[in-house]
Amino acid sequence: MKQVLIDRYGTPWDVARCADVPDVGAPAADEVVFEVLAFPINPADMWFCRGSYRLKPPLPATPGAECVGRVTAVGAAVTHVKKGDLVINLQRENWAEKRRVKGDDAIPLPAGIDLRQAAMVRINPPTALLMLQDFVDLKPGDWVIQNVANSAVGRLLIVLAKQRGLRTVNVVRRPELGDELKGLGADLVLTDGSDLAQRVAKATSEAPIRLGVEAVGGSATERIVECVATEGTVVHYGSMSGEDPAVGRSHFIYRGVKLTGFMLGRGLAKRSPEKIREIYADLGRQVLAGTLNAPVDTVYPIEKIKEALAHADRGGRNGKILVAPNGPV
């Protein structure tokens, strides 16, 4: 079988290669084997290849935070999935033609789901969902503010917030994104800038914003902090700038604003396997119905992983770069 390996850390398309490796073999009683149908290239995967991600396993190593697959064999003790089911995998190392994983890590998706969209269900939809649920007890009519609103997580958060009757302030770098995001349900779309807090206050009639969601870091974090109400919460879940959040202490001391972080693995670890499957079942149904979706730019075969990685790093894409290890999807 084929599997992507990195033998050293560095520029992703230089260090990643498509290798022939031994087959994964038959599942143990508590395991599942599936063919990987598609996987996306996410920013965290690029950081992994560069050696700047939080996980640095012994080399050679295989990247890949998410994928979708079709079950080919099931151990005797596994009852929640069967041969032929579509699944996502809660574990990493998914850039391969096949995977053998513990049964609890294989999460079923509904039959008929679009495979390209299914490949992206594992991380971004539950990230948006849990950030809305886990930090502030929001009620219909409440406001939420987020930056990088045009990202996959940002777009999903707009849709999920709208379903809950929440109103969103969406901060972007390019004003031409406004109509597109409003088509998803965004209430306000504003360009980032030093006077962001003043413009947000005016646009919302100074409504108290109790939750901010932030993925840029550096001074952009403080601009979101300035927008939330006294004793509000800002959730930092990424750093597109590569910088740590830079926030003046007066926001914490005098206003009681809370700055916290989100990592999906930690959010899911608080929940039982049954609850995790319930979350993904709901998200899967919404993807199947077309309610939740993310744009895809290009799908590559696994043999062209270097080209796929280089494409994923370029600006001007119209969506995610996917790889299909077992034929076109």
mmCIF file of N, CA, C and O in Angstrom, residues 57-154:
data_model
loop_
_atom_site.group_PDB
_atom_site.id
_atom_site.type_symbol
_atom_site.label_atom_id
_atom_site.label_comp_id
_atom_site.label_asym_id
_atom_site.label_seq_id
_atom_site.Cartn_x
_atom_site.Cartn_y
_atom_site.Cartn_z
ATOM 1 N N PRO A 57 6.498 13.393 16.325
ATOM 2 C CA PRO A 57 6.779 11.976 16.556
ATOM 3 C C PRO A 57 8.135 11.587 15.969
ATOM 4 O O PRO A 57 8.711 12.331 15.160
ATOM 5 N N PRO A 58 8.646 10.418 16.352
ATOM 6 C CA PRO A 58 9.894 9.935 15.742
ATOM 7 C C PRO A 58 9.741 9.814 14.236
ATOM 8 O O PRO A 58 8.671 9.471 13.730
ATOM 9 N N LEU A 59 10.811 10.118 13.526
ATOM 10 C CA LEU A 59 10.802 10.038 12.067
ATOM 11 C C LEU A 59 11.325 8.682 11.602
ATOM 12 O O LEU A 59 12.171 8.070 12.272
ATOM 13 N N PRO A 60 10.854 8.169 10.452
ATOM 14 C CA PRO A 60 9.860 8.780 9.556
ATOM 15 C C PRO A 60 8.465 8.778 10.169
ATOM 16 O O PRO A 60 8.129 7.900 10.975
ATOM 17 N N ALA A 61 7.680 9.766 9.797
ATOM 18 C CA ALA A 61 6.332 9.919 10.344
ATOM 19 C C ALA A 61 5.361 10.212 9.214
ATOM 20 O O ALA A 61 5.750 10.651 8.125
ATOM 21 N N THR A 62 4.079 9.977 9.498
ATOM 22 C CA THR A 62 3.011 10.216 8.516
ATOM 23 C C THR A 62 2.101 11.326 9.002
ATOM 24 O O THR A 62 1.571 11.250 10.107
ATOM 25 N N PRO A 63 1.909 12.383 8.207
ATOM 26 C CA PRO A 63 0.972 13.439 8.584
ATOM 27 C C PRO A 63 -0.468 12.974 8.398
ATOM 28 O O PRO A 63 -0.736 11.855 7.952
ATOM 29 N N GLY A 64 -1.371 13.903 8.683
ATOM 30 C CA GLY A 64 -2.771 13.645 8.344
ATOM 31 C C GLY A 64 -3.713 13.645 9.523
ATOM 32 O O GLY A 64 -3.905 12.617 10.158
ATOM 33 N N ALA A 65 -4.334 14.820 9.789
ATOM 34 C CA ALA A 65 -5.229 14.933 10.938
ATOM 35 C C ALA A 65 -6.627 14.396 10.654
ATOM 36 O O ALA A 65 -7.344 14.068 11.593
ATOM 37 N N GLU A 66 -7.019 14.289 9.374
ATOM 38 C CA GLU A 66 -8.378 13.810 9.111
ATOM 39 C C GLU A 66 -8.471 13.130 7.752
ATOM 40 O O GLU A 66 -7.589 13.271 6.899
ATOM 41 N N CYS A 67 -9.560 12.392 7.582
ATOM 42 C CA CYS A 67 -9.817 11.686 6.328
ATOM 43 C C CYS A 67 -11.235 11.122 6.380
ATOM 44 O O CYS A 67 -11.897 11.154 7.413
ATOM 45 N N VAL A 68 -11.686 10.589 5.248
ATOM 46 C CA VAL A 68 -12.887 9.760 5.207
ATOM 47 C C VAL A 68 -12.498 8.447 4.555
ATOM 48 O O VAL A 68 -11.654 8.413 3.655
ATOM 49 N N GLY A 69 -13.084 7.345 5.034
ATOM 50 C CA GLY A 69 -12.756 6.036 4.486
ATOM 51 C C GLY A 69 -13.967 5.131 4.423
ATOM 52 O O GLY A 69 -15.034 5.444 4.970
ATOM 53 N N ARG A 70 -13.793 3.999 3.742
ATOM 54 C CA ARG A 70 -14.839 2.987 3.677
ATOM 55 C C ARG A 70 -14.330 1.716 4.351
ATOM 56 O O ARG A 70 -13.257 1.217 4.026
ATOM 57 N N VAL A 71 -15.096 1.196 5.299
ATOM 58 C CA VAL A 71 -14.687 0.042 6.098
ATOM 59 C C VAL A 71 -14.578 -1.202 5.221
ATOM 60 O O VAL A 71 -15.492 -1.520 4.447
ATOM 61 N N THR A 72 -13.455 -1.905 5.364
ATOM 62 C CA THR A 72 -13.249 -3.149 4.624
ATOM 63 C C THR A 72 -13.234 -4.372 5.524
ATOM 64 O O THR A 72 -13.429 -5.492 5.046
ATOM 65 N N ALA A 73 -12.995 -4.182 6.826
ATOM 66 C CA ALA A 73 -12.980 -5.310 7.771
ATOM 67 C C ALA A 73 -13.236 -4.783 9.169
ATOM 68 O O ALA A 73 -12.786 -3.688 9.527
ATOM 69 N N VAL A 74 -13.956 -5.599 9.965
ATOM 70 C CA VAL A 74 -14.357 -5.191 11.323
ATOM 71 C C VAL A 74 -14.045 -6.321 12.290
ATOM 72 O O VAL A 74 -14.377 -7.486 12.027
ATOM 73 N N GLY A 75 -13.410 -5.972 13.417
ATOM 74 C CA GLY A 75 -13.144 -6.957 14.455
ATOM 75 C C GLY A 75 -14.416 -7.429 15.128
ATOM 76 O O GLY A 75 -15.450 -6.738 15.125
ATOM 77 N N ALA A 76 -14.336 -8.607 15.745
ATOM 78 C CA ALA A 76 -15.523 -9.252 16.312
ATOM 79 C C ALA A 76 -16.181 -8.446 17.417
ATOM 80 O O ALA A 76 -17.391 -8.559 17.651
ATOM 81 N N ALA A 77 -15.414 -7.616 18.124
ATOM 82 C CA ALA A 77 -15.960 -6.872 19.265
ATOM 83 C C ALA A 77 -16.535 -5.512 18.875
ATOM 84 O O ALA A 77 -17.087 -4.817 19.726
ATOM 85 N N VAL A 78 -16.419 -5.137 17.622
ATOM 86 C CA VAL A 78 -16.896 -3.823 17.169
ATOM 87 C C VAL A 78 -18.318 -3.970 16.633
ATOM 88 O O VAL A 78 -18.572 -4.783 15.742
ATOM 89 N N THR A 79 -19.235 -3.188 17.165
ATOM 90 C CA THR A 79 -20.645 -3.334 16.793
ATOM 91 C C THR A 79 -21.250 -2.085 16.149
ATOM 92 O O THR A 79 -22.331 -2.175 15.563
ATOM 93 N N HIS A 80 -20.603 -0.917 16.256
ATOM 94 C CA HIS A 80 -21.250 0.326 15.785
ATOM 95 C C HIS A 80 -20.963 0.629 14.323
ATOM 96 O O HIS A 80 -21.574 1.548 13.765
ATOM 97 N N VAL A 81 -20.035 -0.101 13.688
ATOM 98 C CA VAL A 81 -19.817 0.045 12.252
ATOM 99 C C VAL A 81 -19.717 -1.338 11.623
ATOM 100 O O VAL A 81 -19.416 -2.330 12.304
ATOM 101 N N LYS A 82 -19.943 -1.394 10.318
ATOM 102 C CA LYS A 82 -19.874 -2.666 9.592
ATOM 103 C C LYS A 82 -19.150 -2.460 8.270
ATOM 104 O O LYS A 82 -18.942 -1.308 7.826
ATOM 105 N N LYS A 83 -18.806 -3.536 7.616
ATOM 106 C CA LYS A 83 -18.130 -3.468 6.331
ATOM 107 C C LYS A 83 -18.977 -2.669 5.340
ATOM 108 O O LYS A 83 -20.185 -2.864 5.244
ATOM 109 N N GLY A 84 -18.335 -1.758 4.633
ATOM 110 C CA GLY A 84 -19.028 -0.920 3.666
ATOM 111 C C GLY A 84 -19.423 0.443 4.188
ATOM 112 O O GLY A 84 -19.759 1.335 3.405
ATOM 113 N N ASP A 85 -19.401 0.639 5.528
ATOM 114 C CA ASP A 85 -19.762 1.936 6.100
ATOM 115 C C ASP A 85 -18.700 2.988 5.774
ATOM 116 O O ASP A 85 -17.504 2.686 5.690
ATOM 117 N N LEU A 86 -19.148 4.227 5.651
ATOM 118 C CA LEU A 86 -18.234 5.359 5.579
ATOM 119 C C LEU A 86 -17.898 5.810 6.988
ATOM 120 O O LEU A 86 -18.792 5.888 7.850
ATOM 121 N N VAL A 87 -16.617 6.102 7.229
ATOM 122 C CA VAL A 87 -16.189 6.505 8.568
ATOM 123 C C VAL A 87 -15.168 7.636 8.475
ATOM 124 O O VAL A 87 -14.478 7.796 7.468
ATOM 125 N N ILE A 88 -15.101 8.410 9.556
ATOM 126 C CA ILE A 88 -13.960 9.283 9.794
ATOM 127 C C ILE A 88 -13.172 8.689 10.946
ATOM 128 O O ILE A 88 -13.674 7.824 11.682
ATOM 129 N N ASN A 89 -11.946 9.142 11.114
ATOM 130 C CA ASN A 89 -11.036 8.552 12.086
ATOM 131 C C ASN A 89 -10.565 9.620 13.066
ATOM 132 O O ASN A 89 -10.071 10.677 12.647
ATOM 133 N N LEU A 90 -10.701 9.357 14.365
ATOM 134 C CA LEU A 90 -10.301 10.328 15.374
ATOM 135 C C LEU A 90 -8.797 10.374 15.587
ATOM 136 O O LEU A 90 -8.308 11.273 16.275
ATOM 137 N N GLN A 91 -8.065 9.429 15.022
ATOM 138 C CA GLN A 91 -6.613 9.427 15.172
ATOM 139 C C GLN A 91 -5.934 10.084 13.976
ATOM 140 O O GLN A 91 -6.556 10.373 12.957
ATOM 141 N N ARG A 92 -4.626 10.283 14.092
ATOM 142 C CA ARG A 92 -3.854 10.949 13.053
ATOM 143 C C ARG A 92 -3.210 9.928 12.118
ATOM 144 O O ARG A 92 -3.622 8.784 12.088
ATOM 145 N N GLU A 93 -2.215 10.375 11.344
ATOM 146 C CA GLU A 93 -1.454 9.529 10.418
ATOM 147 C C GLU A 93 -2.343 8.992 9.285
ATOM 148 O O GLU A 93 -2.238 7.836 8.881
ATOM 149 N N ASN A 94 -3.201 9.847 8.753
ATOM 150 C CA ASN A 94 -4.216 9.400 7.796
ATOM 151 C C ASN A 94 -3.839 9.557 6.332
ATOM 152 O O ASN A 94 -4.646 9.246 5.453
ATOM 153 N N TRP A 95 -2.616 10.005 6.048
ATOM 154 C CA TRP A 95 -2.224 10.162 4.647
ATOM 155 C C TRP A 95 -1.704 8.826 4.133
ATOM 156 O O TRP A 95 -0.498 8.599 3.978
ATOM 157 N N ALA A 96 -2.623 7.931 3.856
ATOM 158 C CA ALA A 96 -2.293 6.567 3.441
ATOM 159 C C ALA A 96 -3.471 5.973 2.691
ATOM 160 O O ALA A 96 -4.591 6.503 2.736
ATOM 161 N N GLU A 97 -3.232 4.844 2.013
ATOM 162 C CA GLU A 97 -4.316 4.166 1.294
ATOM 163 C C GLU A 97 -5.223 3.393 2.240
ATOM 164 O O GLU A 97 -6.410 3.220 1.948
ATOM 165 N N LYS A 98 -4.673 2.908 3.358
ATOM 166 C CA LYS A 98 -5.459 2.127 4.314
ATOM 167 C C LYS A 98 -5.088 2.517 5.734
ATOM 168 O O LYS A 98 -3.973 2.960 5.994
ATOM 169 N N ARG A 99 -6.037 2.293 6.649
ATOM 170 C CA ARG A 99 -5.783 2.524 8.075
ATOM 171 C C ARG A 99 -6.379 1.377 8.872
ATOM 172 O O ARG A 99 -7.418 0.821 8.515
ATOM 173 N N ARG A 100 -5.716 1.019 9.963
ATOM 174 C CA ARG A 100 -6.235 0.057 10.943
ATOM 175 C C ARG A 100 -6.242 0.764 12.287
ATOM 176 O O ARG A 100 -5.197 1.161 12.788
ATOM 177 N N VAL A 101 -7.434 0.947 12.881
ATOM 178 C CA VAL A 101 -7.584 1.770 14.073
ATOM 179 C C VAL A 101 -8.494 1.067 15.086
ATOM 180 O O VAL A 101 -9.219 0.129 14.751
ATOM 181 N N LYS A 102 -8.473 1.557 16.323
ATOM 182 C CA LYS A 102 -9.402 1.071 17.335
ATOM 183 C C LYS A 102 -10.838 1.383 16.913
ATOM 184 O O LYS A 102 -11.110 2.436 16.334
ATOM 185 N N GLY A 103 -11.742 0.494 17.239
ATOM 186 C CA GLY A 103 -13.128 0.672 16.828
ATOM 187 C C GLY A 103 -13.727 1.990 17.286
ATOM 188 O O GLY A 103 -14.457 2.646 16.523
ATOM 189 N N ASP A 104 -13.426 2.415 18.531
ATOM 190 C CA ASP A 104 -13.995 3.662 19.044
ATOM 191 C C ASP A 104 -13.520 4.884 18.282
ATOM 192 O O ASP A 104 -14.149 5.949 18.351
ATOM 193 N N ASP A 105 -12.406 4.753 17.558
ATOM 194 C CA ASP A 105 -11.891 5.895 16.786
ATOM 195 C C ASP A 105 -12.512 5.991 15.405
ATOM 196 O O ASP A 105 -12.299 6.981 14.701
ATOM 197 N N ALA A 106 -13.260 4.990 14.995
ATOM 198 C CA ALA A 106 -13.941 5.005 13.700
ATOM 199 C C ALA A 106 -15.375 5.478 13.905
ATOM 200 O O ALA A 106 -16.176 4.807 14.565
ATOM 201 N N ILE A 107 -15.700 6.639 13.354
ATOM 202 C CA ILE A 107 -17.004 7.278 13.567
ATOM 203 C C ILE A 107 -17.811 7.182 12.279
ATOM 204 O O ILE A 107 -17.385 7.693 11.238
ATOM 205 N N PRO A 108 -18.973 6.550 12.301
ATOM 206 C CA PRO A 108 -19.742 6.377 11.061
ATOM 207 C C PRO A 108 -20.360 7.683 10.568
ATOM 208 O O PRO A 108 -20.735 8.555 11.365
ATOM 209 N N LEU A 109 -20.455 7.791 9.246
ATOM 210 C CA LEU A 109 -21.139 8.899 8.590
ATOM 211 C C LEU A 109 -22.289 8.334 7.761
ATOM 212 O O LEU A 109 -22.271 7.162 7.380
ATOM 213 N N PRO A 110 -23.287 9.156 7.452
ATOM 214 C CA PRO A 110 -24.442 8.635 6.711
ATOM 215 C C PRO A 110 -24.084 8.233 5.285
ATOM 216 O O PRO A 110 -23.255 8.874 4.624
ATOM 217 N N ALA A 111 -24.699 7.175 4.817
ATOM 218 C CA ALA A 111 -24.515 6.733 3.438
ATOM 219 C C ALA A 111 -24.988 7.834 2.489
ATOM 220 O O ALA A 111 -25.954 8.546 2.775
ATOM 221 N N GLY A 112 -24.299 7.981 1.378
ATOM 222 C CA GLY A 112 -24.685 8.969 0.391
ATOM 223 C C GLY A 112 -24.081 10.337 0.582
ATOM 224 O O GLY A 112 -24.275 11.227 -0.257
ATOM 225 N N ILE A 113 -23.342 10.539 1.661
ATOM 226 C CA ILE A 113 -22.722 11.841 1.910
ATOM 227 C C ILE A 113 -21.665 12.102 0.838
ATOM 228 O O ILE A 113 -20.986 11.188 0.361
ATOM 229 N N ASP A 114 -21.538 13.349 0.422
ATOM 230 C CA ASP A 114 -20.527 13.724 -0.558
ATOM 231 C C ASP A 114 -19.141 13.449 0.024
ATOM 232 O O ASP A 114 -18.804 13.930 1.107
ATOM 233 N N LEU A 115 -18.333 12.664 -0.685
ATOM 234 C CA LEU A 115 -17.055 12.218 -0.126
ATOM 235 C C LEU A 115 -16.079 13.365 0.078
ATOM 236 O O LEU A 115 -15.289 13.357 1.037
ATOM 237 N N ARG A 116 -16.107 14.348 -0.790
ATOM 238 C CA ARG A 116 -15.207 15.490 -0.620
ATOM 239 C C ARG A 116 -15.546 16.267 0.647
ATOM 240 O O ARG A 116 -14.658 16.672 1.403
ATOM 241 N N GLN A 117 -16.836 16.456 0.884
ATOM 242 C CA GLN A 117 -17.248 17.149 2.106
ATOM 243 C C GLN A 117 -17.000 16.280 3.340
ATOM 244 O O GLN A 117 -16.587 16.775 4.396
ATOM 245 N N ALA A 118 -17.225 14.970 3.194
ATOM 246 C CA ALA A 118 -17.013 14.058 4.324
ATOM 247 C C ALA A 118 -15.564 14.060 4.780
ATOM 248 O O ALA A 118 -15.278 13.905 5.979
ATOM 249 N N ALA A 119 -14.633 14.254 3.846
ATOM 250 C CA ALA A 119 -13.214 14.278 4.198
ATOM 251 C C ALA A 119 -12.882 15.419 5.149
ATOM 252 O O ALA A 119 -11.878 15.369 5.862
ATOM 253 N N MET A 120 -13.752 16.437 5.202
ATOM 254 C CA MET A 120 -13.486 17.627 6.025
ATOM 255 C C MET A 120 -14.392 17.730 7.250
ATOM 256 O O MET A 120 -14.440 18.779 7.900
ATOM 257 N N VAL A 121 -15.087 16.656 7.585
ATOM 258 C CA VAL A 121 -16.026 16.677 8.710
ATOM 259 C C VAL A 121 -15.320 16.569 10.055
ATOM 260 O O VAL A 121 -15.780 17.124 11.060
ATOM 261 N N ARG A 122 -14.223 15.916 10.109
ATOM 262 C CA ARG A 122 -13.578 15.535 11.372
ATOM 263 C C ARG A 122 -13.175 16.720 12.252
ATOM 264 O O ARG A 122 -13.340 16.674 13.476
ATOM 265 N N ILE A 123 -12.677 17.825 11.667
ATOM 266 C CA ILE A 123 -12.073 18.883 12.478
ATOM 267 C C ILE A 123 -12.875 20.182 12.482
ATOM 268 O O ILE A 123 -13.277 20.668 13.542
ATOM 269 N N ASN A 124 -13.099 20.762 11.314
ATOM 270 C CA ASN A 124 -13.655 22.119 11.301
ATOM 271 C C ASN A 124 -15.095 22.222 11.803
ATOM 272 O O ASN A 124 -15.405 23.122 12.600
ATOM 273 N N PRO A 125 -16.040 21.350 11.380
ATOM 274 C CA PRO A 125 -17.405 21.503 11.901
ATOM 275 C C PRO A 125 -17.511 21.364 13.419
ATOM 276 O O PRO A 125 -18.146 22.223 14.058
ATOM 277 N N PRO A 126 -16.907 20.325 14.066
ATOM 278 C CA PRO A 126 -17.022 20.277 15.523
ATOM 279 C C PRO A 126 -16.251 21.387 16.221
ATOM 280 O O PRO A 126 -16.628 21.800 17.317
ATOM 281 N N THR A 127 -15.185 21.898 15.586
ATOM 282 C CA THR A 127 -14.478 23.039 16.178
ATOM 283 C C THR A 127 -15.406 24.231 16.278
ATOM 284 O O THR A 127 -15.523 24.867 17.337
ATOM 285 N N ALA A 128 -16.105 24.558 15.197
ATOM 286 C CA ALA A 128 -17.052 25.677 15.222
ATOM 287 C C ALA A 128 -18.170 25.422 16.222
ATOM 288 O O ALA A 128 -18.547 26.307 17.003
ATOM 289 N N LEU A 129 -18.695 24.203 16.234
ATOM 290 C CA LEU A 129 -19.815 23.865 17.110
ATOM 291 C C LEU A 129 -19.435 23.977 18.583
ATOM 292 O O LEU A 129 -20.139 24.614 19.381
ATOM 293 N N LEU A 130 -18.315 23.370 18.964
ATOM 294 C CA LEU A 130 -17.951 23.326 20.382
ATOM 295 C C LEU A 130 -17.509 24.691 20.897
ATOM 296 O O LEU A 130 -17.708 25.004 22.072
ATOM 297 N N MET A 131 -16.916 25.523 20.036
ATOM 298 C CA MET A 131 -16.572 26.873 20.496
ATOM 299 C C MET A 131 -17.827 27.683 20.791
ATOM 300 O O MET A 131 -17.833 28.523 21.693
ATOM 301 N N LEU A 132 -18.898 27.432 20.054
ATOM 302 C CA LEU A 132 -20.159 28.107 20.349
ATOM 303 C C LEU A 132 -20.826 27.567 21.611
ATOM 304 O O LEU A 132 -21.559 28.286 22.281
ATOM 305 N N GLN A 133 -20.563 26.307 21.938
ATOM 306 C CA GLN A 133 -21.280 25.642 23.039
ATOM 307 C C GLN A 133 -20.554 25.650 24.379
ATOM 308 O O GLN A 133 -21.189 25.751 25.432
ATOM 309 N N ASP A 134 -19.229 25.522 24.355
ATOM 310 C CA ASP A 134 -18.512 25.106 25.560
ATOM 311 C C ASP A 134 -18.030 26.230 26.468
ATOM 312 O O ASP A 134 -17.591 25.954 27.590
ATOM 313 N N PHE A 135 -18.093 27.493 26.045
ATOM 314 C CA PHE A 135 -17.446 28.549 26.819
ATOM 315 C C PHE A 135 -18.412 29.553 27.419
ATOM 316 O O PHE A 135 -18.190 30.042 28.522
ATOM 317 N N VAL A 136 -19.461 29.895 26.690
ATOM 318 C CA VAL A 136 -20.436 30.887 27.152
ATOM 319 C C VAL A 136 -21.835 30.335 26.910
ATOM 320 O O VAL A 136 -22.099 29.752 25.860
ATOM 321 N N ASP A 137 -22.719 30.518 27.882
ATOM 322 C CA ASP A 137 -24.108 30.082 27.741
ATOM 323 C C ASP A 137 -24.868 31.126 26.934
ATOM 324 O O ASP A 137 -25.435 32.069 27.480
ATOM 325 N N LEU A 138 -24.847 30.952 25.626
ATOM 326 C CA LEU A 138 -25.448 31.933 24.734
ATOM 327 C C LEU A 138 -26.928 31.669 24.525
ATOM 328 O O LEU A 138 -27.367 30.519 24.481
ATOM 329 N N LYS A 139 -27.688 32.738 24.377
ATOM 330 C CA LYS A 139 -29.127 32.657 24.136
ATOM 331 C C LYS A 139 -29.445 33.252 22.764
ATOM 332 O O LYS A 139 -28.701 34.085 22.249
ATOM 333 N N PRO A 140 -30.579 32.858 22.166
ATOM 334 C CA PRO A 140 -30.979 33.474 20.903
ATOM 335 C C PRO A 140 -30.981 34.997 21.011
ATOM 336 O O PRO A 140 -31.464 35.565 21.999
ATOM 337 N N GLY A 141 -30.428 35.634 20.007
ATOM 338 C CA GLY A 141 -30.311 37.091 20.005
ATOM 339 C C GLY A 141 -28.963 37.606 20.448
ATOM 340 O O GLY A 141 -28.629 38.768 20.205
ATOM 341 N N ASP A 142 -28.163 36.765 21.141
ATOM 342 C CA ASP A 142 -26.825 37.173 21.566
ATOM 343 C C ASP A 142 -25.903 37.344 20.364
ATOM 344 O O ASP A 142 -26.078 36.711 19.315
ATOM 345 N N TRP A 143 -24.887 38.180 20.563
ATOM 346 C CA TRP A 143 -23.889 38.430 19.527
ATOM 347 C C TRP A 143 -22.622 37.617 19.788
ATOM 348 O O TRP A 143 -22.212 37.426 20.931
ATOM 349 N N VAL A 144 -21.997 37.183 18.696
ATOM 350 C CA VAL A 144 -20.674 36.549 18.712
ATOM 351 C C VAL A 144 -19.821 37.287 17.693
ATOM 352 O O VAL A 144 -20.309 37.645 16.618
ATOM 353 N N ILE A 145 -18.545 37.520 18.023
ATOM 354 C CA ILE A 145 -17.637 38.131 17.061
ATOM 355 C C ILE A 145 -16.511 37.159 16.749
ATOM 356 O O ILE A 145 -16.030 36.444 17.650
ATOM 357 N N GLN A 146 -16.107 37.096 15.482
ATOM 358 C CA GLN A 146 -14.989 36.240 15.090
ATOM 359 C C GLN A 146 -14.154 36.935 14.021
ATOM 360 O O GLN A 146 -14.668 37.730 13.226
ATOM 361 N N ASN A 147 -12.841 36.634 14.026
ATOM 362 C CA ASN A 147 -12.022 37.029 12.879
ATOM 363 C C ASN A 147 -11.767 35.803 12.006
ATOM 364 O O ASN A 147 -12.314 34.728 12.264
ATOM 365 N N VAL A 148 -10.983 35.959 10.945
ATOM 366 C CA VAL A 148 -10.831 34.953 9.880
ATOM 367 C C VAL A 148 -12.179 34.321 9.524
ATOM 368 O O VAL A 148 -12.318 33.111 9.383
ATOM 369 N N ALA A 149 -13.177 35.174 9.366
ATOM 370 C CA ALA A 149 -14.540 34.695 9.136
ATOM 371 C C ALA A 149 -14.693 33.991 7.798
ATOM 372 O O ALA A 149 -15.660 33.255 7.590
ATOM 373 N N ASN A 150 -13.735 34.190 6.886
ATOM 374 C CA ASN A 150 -13.806 33.538 5.588
ATOM 375 C C ASN A 150 -13.163 32.158 5.586
ATOM 376 O O ASN A 150 -13.207 31.445 4.593
ATOM 377 N N SER A 151 -12.579 31.761 6.703
ATOM 378 C CA SER A 151 -11.974 30.429 6.788
ATOM 379 C C SER A 151 -13.066 29.364 6.840
ATOM 380 O O SER A 151 -14.253 29.665 6.988
ATOM 381 N N ALA A 152 -12.653 28.097 6.733
ATOM 382 C CA ALA A 152 -13.629 27.009 6.802
ATOM 383 C C ALA A 152 -14.358 27.019 8.143
ATOM 384 O O ALA A 152 -15.586 26.891 8.200
ATOM 385 N N VAL A 153 -13.612 27.186 9.239
ATOM 386 C CA VAL A 153 -14.250 27.242 10.558
ATOM 387 C C VAL A 153 -15.163 28.456 10.647
ATOM 388 O O VAL A 153 -16.292 28.376 11.153
ATOM 389 N N GLY A 154 -14.690 29.592 10.146
ATOM 390 C CA GLY A 154 -15.489 30.811 10.214
ATOM 391 C C GLY A 154 -16.810 30.687 9.486
ATOM 392 O O GLY A 154 -17.860 31.102 9.980
#
